[in-house]
XYZ file of C-alpha atoms in Angstrom:
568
model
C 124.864 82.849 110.579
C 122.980 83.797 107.126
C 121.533 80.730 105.823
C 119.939 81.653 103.244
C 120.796 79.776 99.811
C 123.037 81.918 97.262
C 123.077 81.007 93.593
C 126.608 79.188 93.971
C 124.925 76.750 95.708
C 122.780 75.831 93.332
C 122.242 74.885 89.251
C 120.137 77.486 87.873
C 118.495 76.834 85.080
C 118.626 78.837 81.921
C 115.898 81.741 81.122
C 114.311 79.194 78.561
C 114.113 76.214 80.858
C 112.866 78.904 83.866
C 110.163 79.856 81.526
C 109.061 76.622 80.352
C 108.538 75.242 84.169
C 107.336 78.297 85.808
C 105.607 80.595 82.977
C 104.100 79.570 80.114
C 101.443 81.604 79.348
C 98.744 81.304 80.461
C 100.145 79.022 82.901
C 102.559 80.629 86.209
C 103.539 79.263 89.159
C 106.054 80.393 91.816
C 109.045 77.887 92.140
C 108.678 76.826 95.861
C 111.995 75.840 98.363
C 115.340 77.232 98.816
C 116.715 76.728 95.092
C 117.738 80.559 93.771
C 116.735 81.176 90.287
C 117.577 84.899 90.076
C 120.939 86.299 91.092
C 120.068 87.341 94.095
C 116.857 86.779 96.835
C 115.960 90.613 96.875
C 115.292 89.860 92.703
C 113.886 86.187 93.486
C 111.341 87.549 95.546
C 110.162 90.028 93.107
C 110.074 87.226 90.944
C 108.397 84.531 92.681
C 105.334 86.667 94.208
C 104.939 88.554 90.534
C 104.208 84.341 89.522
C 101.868 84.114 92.456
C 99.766 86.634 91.615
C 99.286 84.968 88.576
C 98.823 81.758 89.241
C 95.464 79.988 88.970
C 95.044 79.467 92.324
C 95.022 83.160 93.001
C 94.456 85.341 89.715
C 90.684 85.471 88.604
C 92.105 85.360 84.904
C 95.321 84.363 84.144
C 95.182 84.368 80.108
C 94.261 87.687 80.637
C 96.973 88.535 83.525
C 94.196 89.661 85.282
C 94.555 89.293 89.273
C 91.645 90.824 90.648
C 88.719 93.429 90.098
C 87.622 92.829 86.850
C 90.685 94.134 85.091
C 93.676 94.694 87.335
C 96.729 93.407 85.685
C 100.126 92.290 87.017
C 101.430 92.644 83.323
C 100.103 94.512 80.169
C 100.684 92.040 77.864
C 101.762 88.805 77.480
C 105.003 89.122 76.300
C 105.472 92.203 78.695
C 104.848 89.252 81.485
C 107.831 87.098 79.519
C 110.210 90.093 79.584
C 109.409 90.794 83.172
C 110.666 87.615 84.052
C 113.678 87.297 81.947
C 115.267 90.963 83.836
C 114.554 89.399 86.908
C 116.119 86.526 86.789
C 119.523 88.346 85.355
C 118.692 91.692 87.247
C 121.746 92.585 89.865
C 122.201 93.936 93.012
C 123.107 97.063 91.636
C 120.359 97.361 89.091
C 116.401 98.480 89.246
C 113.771 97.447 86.564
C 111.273 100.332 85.158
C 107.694 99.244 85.049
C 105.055 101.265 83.522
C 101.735 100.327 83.596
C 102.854 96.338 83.488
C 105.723 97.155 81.012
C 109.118 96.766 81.611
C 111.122 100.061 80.257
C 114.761 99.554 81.340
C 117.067 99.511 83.831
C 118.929 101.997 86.162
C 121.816 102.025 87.869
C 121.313 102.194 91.361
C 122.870 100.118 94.950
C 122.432 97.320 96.923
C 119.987 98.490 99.644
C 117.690 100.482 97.042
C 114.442 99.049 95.260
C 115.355 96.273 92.922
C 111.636 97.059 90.880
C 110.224 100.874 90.611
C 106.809 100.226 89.465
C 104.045 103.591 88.296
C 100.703 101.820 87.098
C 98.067 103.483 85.493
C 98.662 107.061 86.256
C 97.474 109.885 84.450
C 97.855 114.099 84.341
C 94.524 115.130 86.358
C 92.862 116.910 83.691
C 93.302 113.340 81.453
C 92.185 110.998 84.213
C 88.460 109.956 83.259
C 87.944 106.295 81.967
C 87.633 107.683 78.710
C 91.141 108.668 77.962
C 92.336 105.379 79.852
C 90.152 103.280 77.697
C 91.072 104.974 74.918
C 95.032 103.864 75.853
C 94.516 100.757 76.939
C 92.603 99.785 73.748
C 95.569 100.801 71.915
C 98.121 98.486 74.094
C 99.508 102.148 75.859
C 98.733 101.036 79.287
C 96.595 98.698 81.882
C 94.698 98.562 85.161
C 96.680 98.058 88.106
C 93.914 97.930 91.063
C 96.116 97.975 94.005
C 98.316 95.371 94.869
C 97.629 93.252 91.508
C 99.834 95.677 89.602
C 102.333 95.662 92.718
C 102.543 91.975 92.727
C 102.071 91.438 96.450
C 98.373 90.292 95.740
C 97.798 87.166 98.381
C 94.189 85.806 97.038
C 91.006 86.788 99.182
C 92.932 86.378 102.683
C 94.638 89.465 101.449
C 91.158 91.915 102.746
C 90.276 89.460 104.574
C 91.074 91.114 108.214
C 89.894 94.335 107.141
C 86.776 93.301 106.274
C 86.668 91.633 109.666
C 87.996 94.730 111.143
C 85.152 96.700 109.677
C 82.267 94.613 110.729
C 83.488 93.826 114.087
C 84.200 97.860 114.754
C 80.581 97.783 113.152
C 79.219 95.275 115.489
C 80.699 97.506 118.603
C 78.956 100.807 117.309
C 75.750 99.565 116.789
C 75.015 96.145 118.225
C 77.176 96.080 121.694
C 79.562 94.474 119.827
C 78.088 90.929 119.430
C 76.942 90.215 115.558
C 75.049 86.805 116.659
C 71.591 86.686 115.597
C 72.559 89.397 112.622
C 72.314 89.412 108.996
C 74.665 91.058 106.874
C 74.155 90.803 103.038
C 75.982 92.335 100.163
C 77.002 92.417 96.963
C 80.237 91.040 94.832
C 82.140 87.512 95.782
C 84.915 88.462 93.563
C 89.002 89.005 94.347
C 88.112 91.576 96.916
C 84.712 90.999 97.627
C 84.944 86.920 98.116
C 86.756 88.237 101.795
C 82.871 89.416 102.773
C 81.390 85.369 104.153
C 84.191 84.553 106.275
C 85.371 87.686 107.340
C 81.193 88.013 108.432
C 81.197 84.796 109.897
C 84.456 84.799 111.858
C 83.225 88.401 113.362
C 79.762 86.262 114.518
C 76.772 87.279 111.904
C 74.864 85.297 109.419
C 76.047 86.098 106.198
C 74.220 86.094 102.672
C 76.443 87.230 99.463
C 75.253 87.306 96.028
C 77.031 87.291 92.569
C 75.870 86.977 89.093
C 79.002 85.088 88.104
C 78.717 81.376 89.321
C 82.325 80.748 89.051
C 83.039 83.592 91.672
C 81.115 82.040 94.185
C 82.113 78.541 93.540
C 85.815 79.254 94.201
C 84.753 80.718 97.974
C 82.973 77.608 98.150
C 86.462 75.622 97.224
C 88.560 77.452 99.765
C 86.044 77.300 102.602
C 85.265 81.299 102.072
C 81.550 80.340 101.997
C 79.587 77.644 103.691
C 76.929 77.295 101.316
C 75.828 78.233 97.305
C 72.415 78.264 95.740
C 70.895 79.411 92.472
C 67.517 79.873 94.484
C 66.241 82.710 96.219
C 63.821 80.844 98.315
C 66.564 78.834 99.834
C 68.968 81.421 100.581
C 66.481 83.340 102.545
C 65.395 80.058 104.123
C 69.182 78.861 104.661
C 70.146 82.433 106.129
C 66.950 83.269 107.942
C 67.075 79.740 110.280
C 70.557 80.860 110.592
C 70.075 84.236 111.860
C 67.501 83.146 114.117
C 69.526 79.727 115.728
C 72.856 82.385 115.714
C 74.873 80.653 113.427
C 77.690 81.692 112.008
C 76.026 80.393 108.294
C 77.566 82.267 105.159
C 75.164 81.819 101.683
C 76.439 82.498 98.504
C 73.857 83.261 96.066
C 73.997 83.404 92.507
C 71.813 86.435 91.085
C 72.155 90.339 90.453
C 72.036 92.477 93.862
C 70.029 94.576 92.766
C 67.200 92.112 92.110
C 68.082 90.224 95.566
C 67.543 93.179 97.807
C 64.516 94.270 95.933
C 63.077 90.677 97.153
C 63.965 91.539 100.344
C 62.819 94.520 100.489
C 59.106 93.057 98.821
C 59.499 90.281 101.630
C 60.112 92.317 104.411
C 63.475 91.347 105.254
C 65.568 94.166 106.204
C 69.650 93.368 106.862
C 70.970 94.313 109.938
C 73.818 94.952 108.081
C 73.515 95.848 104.416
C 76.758 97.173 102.494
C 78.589 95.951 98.507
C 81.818 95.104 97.058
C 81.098 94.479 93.484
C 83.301 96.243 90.685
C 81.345 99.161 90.976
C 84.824 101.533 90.449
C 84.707 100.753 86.580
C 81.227 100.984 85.408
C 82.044 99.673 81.993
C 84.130 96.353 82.778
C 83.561 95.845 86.204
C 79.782 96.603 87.194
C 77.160 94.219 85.585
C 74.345 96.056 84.814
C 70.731 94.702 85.916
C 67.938 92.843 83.602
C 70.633 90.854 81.439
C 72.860 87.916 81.687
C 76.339 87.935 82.415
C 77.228 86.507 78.814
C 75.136 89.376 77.565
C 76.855 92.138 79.685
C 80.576 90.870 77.942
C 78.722 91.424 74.655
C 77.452 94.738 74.773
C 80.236 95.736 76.856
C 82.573 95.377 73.593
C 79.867 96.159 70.996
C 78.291 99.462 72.177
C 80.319 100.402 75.428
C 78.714 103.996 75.910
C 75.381 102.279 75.871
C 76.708 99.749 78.509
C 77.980 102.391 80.926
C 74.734 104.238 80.565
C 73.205 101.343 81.404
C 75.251 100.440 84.757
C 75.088 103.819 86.047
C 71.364 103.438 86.016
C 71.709 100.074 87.254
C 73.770 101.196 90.442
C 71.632 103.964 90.924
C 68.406 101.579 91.436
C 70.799 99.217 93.551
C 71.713 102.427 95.756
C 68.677 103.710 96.152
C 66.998 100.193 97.417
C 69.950 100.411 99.816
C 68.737 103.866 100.953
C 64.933 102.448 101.261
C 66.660 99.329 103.906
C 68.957 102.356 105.480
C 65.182 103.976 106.081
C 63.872 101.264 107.569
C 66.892 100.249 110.294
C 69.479 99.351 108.367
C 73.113 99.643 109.271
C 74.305 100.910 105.561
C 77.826 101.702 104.445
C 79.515 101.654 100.944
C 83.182 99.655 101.501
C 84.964 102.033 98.841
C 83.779 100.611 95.370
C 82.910 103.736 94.181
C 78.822 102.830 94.098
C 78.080 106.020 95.431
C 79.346 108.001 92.673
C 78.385 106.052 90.110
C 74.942 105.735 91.292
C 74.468 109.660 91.423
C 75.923 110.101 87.998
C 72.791 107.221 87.470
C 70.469 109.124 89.261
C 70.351 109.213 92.519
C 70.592 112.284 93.911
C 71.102 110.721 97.497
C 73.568 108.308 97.090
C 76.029 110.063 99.498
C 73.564 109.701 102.329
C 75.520 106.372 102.689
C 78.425 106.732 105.066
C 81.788 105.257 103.921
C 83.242 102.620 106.313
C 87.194 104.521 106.493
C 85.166 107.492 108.874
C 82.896 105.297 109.829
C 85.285 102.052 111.786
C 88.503 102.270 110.229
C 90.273 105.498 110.317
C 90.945 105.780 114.406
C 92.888 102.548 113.314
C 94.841 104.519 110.626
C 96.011 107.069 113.291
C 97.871 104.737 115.273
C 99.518 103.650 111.965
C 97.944 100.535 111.900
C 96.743 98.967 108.758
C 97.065 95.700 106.493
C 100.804 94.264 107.451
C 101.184 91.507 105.349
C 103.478 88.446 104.177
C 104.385 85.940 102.027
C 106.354 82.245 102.936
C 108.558 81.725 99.559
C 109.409 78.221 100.510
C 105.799 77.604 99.464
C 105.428 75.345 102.743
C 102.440 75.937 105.102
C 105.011 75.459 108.018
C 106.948 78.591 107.891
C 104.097 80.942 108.027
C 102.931 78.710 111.204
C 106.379 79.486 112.482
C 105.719 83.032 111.816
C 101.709 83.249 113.194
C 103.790 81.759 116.841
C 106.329 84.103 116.851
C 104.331 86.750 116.580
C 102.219 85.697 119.814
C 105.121 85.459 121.388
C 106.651 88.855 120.487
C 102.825 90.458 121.284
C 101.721 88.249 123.971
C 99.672 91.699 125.599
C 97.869 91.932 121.835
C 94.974 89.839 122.416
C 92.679 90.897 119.373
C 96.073 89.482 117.265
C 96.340 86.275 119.076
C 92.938 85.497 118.321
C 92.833 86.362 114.791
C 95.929 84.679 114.587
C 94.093 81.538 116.228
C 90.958 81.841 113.862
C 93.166 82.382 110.831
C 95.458 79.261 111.294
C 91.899 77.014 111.615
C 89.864 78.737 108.408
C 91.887 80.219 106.216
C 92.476 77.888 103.256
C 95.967 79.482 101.452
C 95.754 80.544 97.771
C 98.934 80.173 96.004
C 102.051 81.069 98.119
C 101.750 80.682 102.323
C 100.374 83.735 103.000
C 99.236 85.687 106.086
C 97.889 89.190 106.933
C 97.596 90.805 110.147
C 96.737 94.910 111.200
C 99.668 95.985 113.211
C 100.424 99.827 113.979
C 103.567 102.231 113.743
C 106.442 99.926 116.105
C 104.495 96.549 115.991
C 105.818 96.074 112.149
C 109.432 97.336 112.581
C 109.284 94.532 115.134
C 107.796 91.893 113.219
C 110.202 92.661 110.116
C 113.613 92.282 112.526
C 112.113 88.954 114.072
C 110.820 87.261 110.990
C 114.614 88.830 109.524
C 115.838 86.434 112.863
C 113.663 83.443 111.750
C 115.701 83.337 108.356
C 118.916 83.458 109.450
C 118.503 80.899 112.072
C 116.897 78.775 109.950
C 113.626 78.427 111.835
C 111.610 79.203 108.308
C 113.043 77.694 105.310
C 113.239 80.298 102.741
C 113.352 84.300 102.789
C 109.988 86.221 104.026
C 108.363 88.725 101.979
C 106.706 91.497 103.743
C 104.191 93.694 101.900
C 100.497 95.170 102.749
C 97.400 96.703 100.603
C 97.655 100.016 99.341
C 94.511 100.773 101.444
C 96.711 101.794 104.620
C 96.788 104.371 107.199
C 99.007 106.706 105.153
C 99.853 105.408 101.587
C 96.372 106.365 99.857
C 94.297 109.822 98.972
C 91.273 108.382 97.884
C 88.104 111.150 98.975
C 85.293 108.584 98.445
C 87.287 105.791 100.537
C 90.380 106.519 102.544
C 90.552 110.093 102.898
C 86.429 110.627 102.618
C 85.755 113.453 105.217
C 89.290 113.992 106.580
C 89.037 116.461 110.099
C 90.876 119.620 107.954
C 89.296 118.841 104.430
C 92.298 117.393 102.643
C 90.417 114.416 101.266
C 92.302 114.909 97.257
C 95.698 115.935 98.391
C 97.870 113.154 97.488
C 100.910 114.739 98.152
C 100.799 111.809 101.237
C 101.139 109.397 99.062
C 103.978 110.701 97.187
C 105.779 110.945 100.540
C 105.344 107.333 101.604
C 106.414 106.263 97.819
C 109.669 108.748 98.583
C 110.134 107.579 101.746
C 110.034 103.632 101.515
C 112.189 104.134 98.236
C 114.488 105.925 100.320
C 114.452 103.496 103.485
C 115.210 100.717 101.038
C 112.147 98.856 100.008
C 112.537 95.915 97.735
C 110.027 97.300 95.631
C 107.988 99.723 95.511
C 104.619 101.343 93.177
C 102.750 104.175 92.732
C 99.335 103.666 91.167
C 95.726 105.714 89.841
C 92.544 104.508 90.040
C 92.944 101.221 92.232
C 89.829 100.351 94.495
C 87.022 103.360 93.452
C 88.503 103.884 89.518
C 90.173 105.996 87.017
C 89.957 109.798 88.740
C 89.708 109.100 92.194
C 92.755 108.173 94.292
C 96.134 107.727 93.967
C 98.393 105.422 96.110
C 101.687 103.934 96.939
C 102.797 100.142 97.714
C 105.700 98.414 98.724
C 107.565 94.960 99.979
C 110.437 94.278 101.690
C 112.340 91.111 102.040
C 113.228 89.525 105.048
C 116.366 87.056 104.111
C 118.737 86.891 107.335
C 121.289 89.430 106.311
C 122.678 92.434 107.891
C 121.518 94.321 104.464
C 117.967 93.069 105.047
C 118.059 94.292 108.853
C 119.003 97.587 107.958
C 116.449 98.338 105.138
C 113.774 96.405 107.591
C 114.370 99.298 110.570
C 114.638 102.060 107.563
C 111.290 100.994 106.059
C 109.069 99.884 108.995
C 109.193 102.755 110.387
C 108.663 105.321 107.977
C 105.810 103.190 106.228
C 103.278 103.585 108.921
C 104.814 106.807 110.105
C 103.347 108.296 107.380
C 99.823 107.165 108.286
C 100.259 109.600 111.778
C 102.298 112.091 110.365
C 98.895 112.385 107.936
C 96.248 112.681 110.511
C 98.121 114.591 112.810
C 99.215 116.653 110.492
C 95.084 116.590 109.696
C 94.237 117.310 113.421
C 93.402 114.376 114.486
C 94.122 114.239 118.195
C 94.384 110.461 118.703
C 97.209 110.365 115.563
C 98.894 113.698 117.584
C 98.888 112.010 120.944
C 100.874 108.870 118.859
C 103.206 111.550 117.548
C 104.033 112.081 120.803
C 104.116 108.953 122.129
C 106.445 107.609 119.214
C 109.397 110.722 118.768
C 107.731 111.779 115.722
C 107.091 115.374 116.246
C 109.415 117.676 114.355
């Protein structure tokens, strides 16, 4: 029996009184429980985690609808946000909304089991894709930054890397330490939306951790949600803080506040090399994201609006003395690796020359993940009660008890993972593992074990959803590293299969110019419609990631092929 609310059951309340509650600017929050304010749960869903994303307890700016790396937007504009909302909550099962580049364009006619939101963020013809020409629009009010999954809406606050980063330093930790990261220090750069994953992804995988920012704030909201143990101002005490760590074995993260540039240069003058030495600050937008070295933040926002080419000019430069200290610690024993920010690029336009002497950590630990179609799976507890997604993290042992590396970042996550927002949880599971976990968390609706629908999502950054040559696809086997017809595919395919929405964005992770990628959610609400799209779509979403590196020659994603019927 579906039991699952439906808006007879309920009072909804008009668009006005919706808004007022749940979004007025720059205040949003996702109504929790079973109450349905849209017409329908595929809509509410759409609804509610488009609100999470841009509520305070996950968006790094709200008044600005910015979500997450210095300027990825959910919306373009305010009153784009307000019109977003209003379609959704009349939008019908037989309608899609148009969204381009965080503006709603119209509707189409289309059925019950196809996408109820299309979304295409920040895309541009190739010859037209430099930050120029996007500036240039977005200064105008013509378009807006959609990163990855802030302009998809299925953005779920710093837990949302958070296993990928752990992914990559444990797979880091087996190739060059016999996989045991005690008595290690790993430092980087960036505590931001992406980068704030870094301390406790470092210190669940075992190493002592030190992370530095120049923006206070950043590092004082890991400190809130038990992403970082500890946050100083002074240099002398992180070292101390980290270096007693590292020695003892302790599992100590250090946030502290200064530019990264300056911070390893200390290191480097004090003879302390990382073990493990790699960044995540918004290097992919040199103008807006990067902070340039040898001023303060507050001066950075100034110049960055009064003389912008200056500013870039000035942040190339910047990353290319950051990269090149990097290169000096790589030199000397460090275990270096850029973690897709771009750096490396924009550091050789700055400069230097060897900036691609770093290896990129996709080649390097992730992809033979990719070609078993595993990647960032996702979801999302709309009741907005902590108890269903412990429901869900059981289930799941249950339905994988054989999948020990699950069960015990299942086990770690439930103890230190503070929740941003919405319930949220994200685990890596591979091509059969999520069609599975869609139909039972589908089964935990309709018998009422959760209280609400599920929403079931993952990063763009997947095994085959992504061409992205300096991150993703850097060094494929057959040299296909820019062909995004992949991409394209998976969009074609999930929108096909009968996502509940689904995106296609430029520029998200490494900037305007280099990658492209797709995203999409499904909803898991106890019907037989829900089952259906659930089989369509969990399938063909990581199918994609072997049918790409087979198709590449990798013989890992080939044997898979095999082993799953997908060989033409």
């Amino acid at each position: 029996m579906n039991k699952t609310p439906s808006a007879s059951q309920t009072a909804r309340l008009t668009v006005e009184q919706f808004l007022q509650e749940y979004a007025s600017h720059p205040t949003y929050t996702p109504p929790p429980g079973t109450e349905l304010h849209a017409k329908n749960w595929q809509a509410e869903a759409a609804l509610r985690m488009f609100l999470n994303n841009l509520s305070k307890e996950v968006a790094e700016a709200p008044a600005e609808l910015v979500v997450y790396g210095g300027t990825g937007q959910a919306a373009r504009t305010p009153e784009d946000a307000r019109k977003i909302i209003e379609v959704l909550l009349e939008l019908e099962e037989d309608e899609s909304l148009l969204v381009q580049s965080g503006k709603p364009v119209g509707r189409v006619r289309t059925h019950p089991e196809a996408p109820r939101v299309m979304i295409a963020n920040s895309n541009l013809v190739p010859h037209w894709a430099t930050w120029e020409h996007f500036n240039d629009l977005r200064k105008r009010g013509l378009i807006m930054y959609g990163q990855m999954t802030a302009g998809s809406w299925i953005y779920i606050g710093t837990q949302g890397i958070l296993q990928g980063t752990y992914e990559t330093f444990v797979a880091c930790g087996e190739k060059h330490f016999n996989g045991n990261l005690r008595h290690k220090l790993l430092v980087s750069g960036g505590l931001g939306g992406m980068g704030g994953a870094q301390p406790l992804a470092a210190t669940m995988a075992g190493a002592t951790f030190l992370g530095v920012d120049v923006d206070p704030e950043r590092i004082k909201k890991r400190l809130d949600t038990r992403y970082v143990h500890k946050m100083t101002t002074d240099y002398q005490e992180a070292k101390q803080w980290v270096l007693e760590a590292k020695e003892k074995g302790e599992a100590l993260s250090v946030g502290l506040v200064g530019h990264i540039g300056d911070v390893l240069e200390r290191l480097l003058q004090d003879n302390i090399i990382p073990d493990i030495l790699t960044d995540q600050t918004s290097a992919h937008d040199p103008l807006n994201g990067y902070v340039a070295d040898g001023i303060s933040l507050a001066e950075a926002r100034s110049l960055r609006a009064s003389a912008p080419d200056r500013y870039k000019q000035r942040s190339l430069k910047s990353m290319a003395r950051h990269v090149g200290i990097m290169l000096q610690m790589q030199s000397r024993g460090s275990k270096v690796f850029d973690y897709g920010n771009n750096l490396r690029e924009f550091a050789q336009q700055g400069g230097e020359k060897n900036a691609f002497q770093i290896p990129g950590f996709v080649p390097e630990y992730i992809r033979p993940l990719f070609c078993e179609g595993k990647g960032p799976f996702r979801w999302a507890a709309l009741s907005g009660d902590p108890e269903d997604i412990r429901v869900t993290d059981e289930a799941l042992k249950k339905l994988f008890p054989e999948n020990r590396h699950m069960i015990r970042w299942l086990n770690e996550a439930e103890e230190k993972v503070a929740f941003q927002g919405l319930p949220c949880r994200i685990c890596w599971l591979g091509m059969g593992e999520r069609e599975k976990a869609g139909l039972l968390f589908n089964q935990l609706v309709r018998e009422g074990k959760v209280k609400a629908p599920i929403v079931i999502g993952r990063d763009h950054l997947d095994c085959g959803s992504v061409a992205s040559p300096y991150r993703e696809t850097e060094g494929m086997k057959d040299g296909t590293d820019a062909v995004s017809d992949w991409p394209l595919l998976n969009l074609m395919a999930n929108t096909g299969g009968g996502a509940t929405w689904v995106s296609f964005h430029h520029g998200g992770g490494v900037g305007i110019g280099y990658s492209q990628h797709a995203g999409m959610v499904i909803l898991a609400d106890g019907t037989e419609r829900a089952e259906r799209c659930l089989r369509r779509v969990l399938f063909n979403d990581p199918a994609l990631g072997i049918f790409r590196h087979a198709d590449a020659g990798y013989e890992s994603a080939q044997e898979n092929a095999e082993k799953f019927g997908l060989n033409l």
